Short mmCIF file of C-alpha atoms in Angstrom, two decimals:
data_model
loop_
_atom_site.label_atom_id
_atom_site.label_comp_id
_atom_site.label_asym_id
_atom_site.label_seq_id
_atom_site.Cartn_x
_atom_site.Cartn_y
_atom_site.Cartn_z
CA THR A 1 83.59 103.46 94.17
CA ILE A 2 87.13 104.28 95.75
CA GLN A 3 88.78 101.37 96.95
CA LYS A 4 92.40 102.62 97.94
CA ALA A 5 93.96 106.04 97.99
CA GLU A 6 97.42 106.34 97.96
CA VAL A 7 99.96 109.21 98.83
CA VAL A 8 103.13 108.57 96.42
CA ARG A 9 106.27 110.36 97.42
CA ASN A 10 109.24 110.12 95.34
CA GLY A 11 107.68 107.53 93.55
CA GLU A 12 106.82 105.14 96.41
CA VAL A 13 103.66 104.87 98.44
CA ALA A 14 104.16 106.86 101.66
CA PHE A 15 100.63 106.41 102.70
CA TYR A 16 97.13 104.70 102.20
CA THR A 17 93.64 104.55 103.43
CA GLU A 18 90.88 102.23 101.94
CA PRO A 19 87.49 104.08 102.02
CA ASN A 20 85.53 101.79 100.02
CA ASP A 21 83.09 104.79 99.37
CA LEU A 22 82.15 107.19 96.78
CA LEU A 23 84.60 110.00 98.71
CA ALA A 24 87.73 109.88 100.66
CA GLU A 25 89.05 112.37 103.06
CA PHE A 26 92.24 111.96 105.10
CA ARG A 27 94.98 113.71 106.78
CA TRP A 28 98.57 112.89 106.36
CA GLU A 29 101.69 114.35 107.51
CA ASP A 30 105.01 113.56 105.82
CA ARG A 31 107.24 112.94 109.13
CA ASP A 32 110.44 111.76 106.92
CA PHE A 33 110.29 114.91 104.91
CA SER A 34 114.10 116.16 104.44
CA ASP A 35 115.36 119.11 101.88
CA SER A 36 112.60 118.23 98.88
CA ALA A 37 110.16 115.48 97.46
CA TYR A 38 107.41 115.17 95.21
CA TYR A 39 103.82 113.82 95.80
CA TYR A 40 100.79 112.74 94.04
CA ILE A 41 97.79 111.15 95.17
CA ARG A 42 96.38 107.77 93.06
CA LEU A 43 93.19 106.21 93.48
CA THR A 44 92.13 102.63 92.95
CA LEU A 45 88.54 102.26 91.66
CA ARG A 46 86.68 99.04 92.53
CA PRO A 47 85.83 97.42 89.18
CA ASP A 48 82.01 98.31 88.50
CA ALA A 49 79.68 95.34 87.74
CA ASN A 50 77.37 97.49 85.57
CA ALA A 51 80.21 98.84 83.60
CA GLU A 52 80.69 97.27 79.57
CA GLU A 53 81.86 93.63 79.76
CA TYR A 54 85.41 94.09 78.99
CA MET A 55 85.74 96.78 81.84
CA GLN A 56 83.88 94.60 84.53
CA ASN A 57 86.78 92.94 86.20
CA ARG A 58 89.44 95.43 85.44
CA GLN A 59 90.47 98.11 88.18
CA GLN A 60 90.60 101.66 87.04
CA PHE A 61 93.52 104.33 88.73
CA ILE A 62 92.99 107.98 88.54
CA TRP A 63 95.83 110.10 89.50
CA SER A 64 96.83 114.04 90.44
CA SER A 65 99.19 115.99 88.83
CA PRO A 66 102.76 115.74 90.94
CA VAL A 67 103.51 118.53 93.64
CA TRP A 68 106.90 119.62 94.11
CA VAL A 69 107.81 120.52 97.79
CA GLN A 70 111.46 122.06 98.85
CA GLU A 71 112.35 123.13 102.20
CA GLN A 72 113.41 126.88 102.09
#
């Protein structure tokens, strides 16, 4: 289950949502964009009670590759 989905811009969280579901869908516009930036998506997964004992209380993270954007 996705606990939190974050858009990270230049190393800082620019937007997040907490879907608490298996899927997350959202739209976001960077109103503070200037010249260039890099972005990636980071997901925080809810700890799984059915996981191996050593993982039961640990959050897991998934993140995308970064995307660089430059104004032309």
